[in-house]
């Protein structure tokens, strides 16, 4: 399951640089997570790094993008292959 950033985001800029997949970017009003790039840090870390650093706890799992750990691992592997190209 990908993560999402809620509108309670305070744009503190701490989540974007810790994302190993560059899935986080500044949207029109607050940061957003690209579900096609988010692996919840599977393949990189034991815990999602954005969740770990968020001071306002506004990054829950996105119920619109449900994925198993195995699916997240496959997505991670595909992203790594793509970055090697």
PDB file of C-alpha atoms in Angstrom:
ATOM      1  CA  UNK A   1       0.000   0.000   0.000  1.00  0.00           C
ATOM      2  CA  UNK A   2       1.412   3.369  -0.906  1.00  0.00           C
ATOM      3  CA  UNK A   3       1.363   6.204   1.574  1.00  0.00           C
ATOM      4  CA  UNK A   4      -0.311   9.576   1.209  1.00  0.00           C
ATOM      5  CA  UNK A   5       0.175  12.976   2.774  1.00  0.00           C
ATOM      6  CA  UNK A   6      -2.860  14.577   4.353  1.00  0.00           C
ATOM      7  CA  UNK A   7      -3.830  18.235   4.117  1.00  0.00           C
ATOM      8  CA  UNK A   8      -2.606  18.684   7.695  1.00  0.00           C
ATOM      9  CA  UNK A   9       0.926  18.751   6.238  1.00  0.00           C
ATOM     10  CA  UNK A  10       2.801  21.862   7.396  1.00  0.00           C
ATOM     11  CA  UNK A  11       5.282  21.838   4.480  1.00  0.00           C
ATOM     12  CA  UNK A  12       8.227  21.444   6.827  1.00  0.00           C
ATOM     13  CA  UNK A  13      10.332  19.886   4.041  1.00  0.00           C
ATOM     14  CA  UNK A  14      11.666  16.949   6.095  1.00  0.00           C
ATOM     15  CA  UNK A  15       9.961  14.116   4.194  1.00  0.00           C
ATOM     16  CA  UNK A  16      11.075  14.853   0.653  1.00  0.00           C
ATOM     17  CA  UNK A  17      14.845  14.400   1.124  1.00  0.00           C
ATOM     18  CA  UNK A  18      14.498  11.117   3.065  1.00  0.00           C
ATOM     19  CA  UNK A  19      12.455   9.342   0.384  1.00  0.00           C
ATOM     20  CA  UNK A  20      14.773   6.846  -1.342  1.00  0.00           C
ATOM     21  CA  UNK A  21      12.489   6.582  -4.391  1.00  0.00           C
ATOM     22  CA  UNK A  22      11.964  10.319  -4.928  1.00  0.00           C
ATOM     23  CA  UNK A  23       8.231   9.686  -4.596  1.00  0.00           C
ATOM     24  CA  UNK A  24       7.582  12.874  -2.601  1.00  0.00           C
ATOM     25  CA  UNK A  25       7.235  16.283  -4.220  1.00  0.00           C
ATOM     26  CA  UNK A  26       5.708  19.627  -3.365  1.00  0.00           C
ATOM     27  CA  UNK A  27       2.172  19.892  -4.677  1.00  0.00           C
ATOM     28  CA  UNK A  28       0.117  23.051  -5.096  1.00  0.00           C
ATOM     29  CA  UNK A  29      -0.655  23.345  -1.378  1.00  0.00           C
ATOM     30  CA  UNK A  30       1.364  20.666   0.417  1.00  0.00           C
ATOM     31  CA  UNK A  31       3.636  17.717  -0.264  1.00  0.00           C
ATOM     32  CA  UNK A  32       2.289  14.711  -2.132  1.00  0.00           C
ATOM     33  CA  UNK A  33       3.392  11.123  -2.708  1.00  0.00           C
ATOM     34  CA  UNK A  34       3.415   9.506  -6.134  1.00  0.00           C
ATOM     35  CA  UNK A  35       1.905   6.036  -5.516  1.00  0.00           C
ATOM     36  CA  UNK A  36       3.715   4.664  -8.576  1.00  0.00           C
ATOM     37  CA  UNK A  37       7.058   5.368  -6.864  1.00  0.00           C
ATOM     38  CA  UNK A  38       6.161   4.731  -3.212  1.00  0.00           C
ATOM     39  CA  UNK A  39       7.243   1.348  -1.852  1.00  0.00           C
ATOM     40  CA  UNK A  40       6.835   2.338   1.820  1.00  0.00           C
ATOM     41  CA  UNK A  41      10.644   2.052   1.797  1.00  0.00           C
ATOM     42  CA  UNK A  42      10.425  -1.727   1.214  1.00  0.00           C
ATOM     43  CA  UNK A  43      13.810  -2.712  -0.179  1.00  0.00           C
ATOM     44  CA  UNK A  44      15.522   0.256   1.451  1.00  0.00           C
ATOM     45  CA  UNK A  45      14.492   0.448   5.117  1.00  0.00           C
ATOM     46  CA  UNK A  46      12.415  -1.430   7.690  1.00  0.00           C
ATOM     47  CA  UNK A  47      10.087   1.550   8.193  1.00  0.00           C
ATOM     48  CA  UNK A  48       8.865   4.303   5.848  1.00  0.00           C
ATOM     49  CA  UNK A  49      11.323   7.125   6.364  1.00  0.00           C
ATOM     50  CA  UNK A  50       8.809   9.905   5.703  1.00  0.00           C
ATOM     51  CA  UNK A  51       6.576   8.561   8.476  1.00  0.00           C
ATOM     52  CA  UNK A  52       9.561   8.385  10.820  1.00  0.00           C
ATOM     53  CA  UNK A  53      10.502  12.061  10.336  1.00  0.00           C
ATOM     54  CA  UNK A  54       7.051  13.672   9.991  1.00  0.00           C
ATOM     55  CA  UNK A  55       6.496  15.969  12.993  1.00  0.00           C
ATOM     56  CA  UNK A  56       2.715  16.172  12.537  1.00  0.00           C
ATOM     57  CA  UNK A  57       2.031  12.506  11.743  1.00  0.00           C
ATOM     58  CA  UNK A  58       0.141  13.266   8.539  1.00  0.00           C
ATOM     59  CA  UNK A  59       1.357  10.315   6.412  1.00  0.00           C
ATOM     60  CA  UNK A  60      -0.974   7.310   6.667  1.00  0.00           C
ATOM     61  CA  UNK A  61      -1.367   4.350   4.318  1.00  0.00           C
ATOM     62  CA  UNK A  62      -3.406   5.216   1.248  1.00  0.00           C
ATOM     63  CA  UNK A  63      -6.521   3.017   1.065  1.00  0.00           C
ATOM     64  CA  UNK A  64      -6.826   3.883  -2.639  1.00  0.00           C
ATOM     65  CA  UNK A  65      -3.500   2.160  -3.366  1.00  0.00           C
ATOM     66  CA  UNK A  66      -3.543  -1.164  -1.524  1.00  0.00           C
ATOM     67  CA  UNK A  67      -0.434  -3.320  -2.071  1.00  0.00           C
ATOM     68  CA  UNK A  68       1.040  -6.284  -0.228  1.00  0.00           C
ATOM     69  CA  UNK A  69       4.640  -6.375   0.978  1.00  0.00           C
ATOM     70  CA  UNK A  70       5.410  -8.743  -1.912  1.00  0.00           C
ATOM     71  CA  UNK A  71       3.922  -6.276  -4.401  1.00  0.00           C
ATOM     72  CA  UNK A  72       5.921  -3.436  -2.845  1.00  0.00           C
ATOM     73  CA  UNK A  73       9.082  -5.553  -3.132  1.00  0.00           C
ATOM     74  CA  UNK A  74       8.393  -6.189  -6.812  1.00  0.00           C
ATOM     75  CA  UNK A  75       7.785  -2.468  -7.365  1.00  0.00           C
ATOM     76  CA  UNK A  76      11.086  -1.693  -5.587  1.00  0.00           C
ATOM     77  CA  UNK A  77      12.928  -4.183  -7.820  1.00  0.00           C
ATOM     78  CA  UNK A  78      11.350  -2.700 -10.954  1.00  0.00           C
ATOM     79  CA  UNK A  79      12.301   0.820  -9.866  1.00  0.00           C
ATOM     80  CA  UNK A  80      15.879  -0.285  -9.209  1.00  0.00           C
ATOM     81  CA  UNK A  81      16.120  -1.921 -12.645  1.00  0.00           C
ATOM     82  CA  UNK A  82      14.758   1.254 -14.231  1.00  0.00           C
ATOM     83  CA  UNK A  83      17.295   3.423 -12.392  1.00  0.00           C
ATOM     84  CA  UNK A  84      20.121   1.197 -13.703  1.00  0.00           C
ATOM     85  CA  UNK A  85      19.095   1.897 -17.312  1.00  0.00           C
TER      86      UNK A  85
END
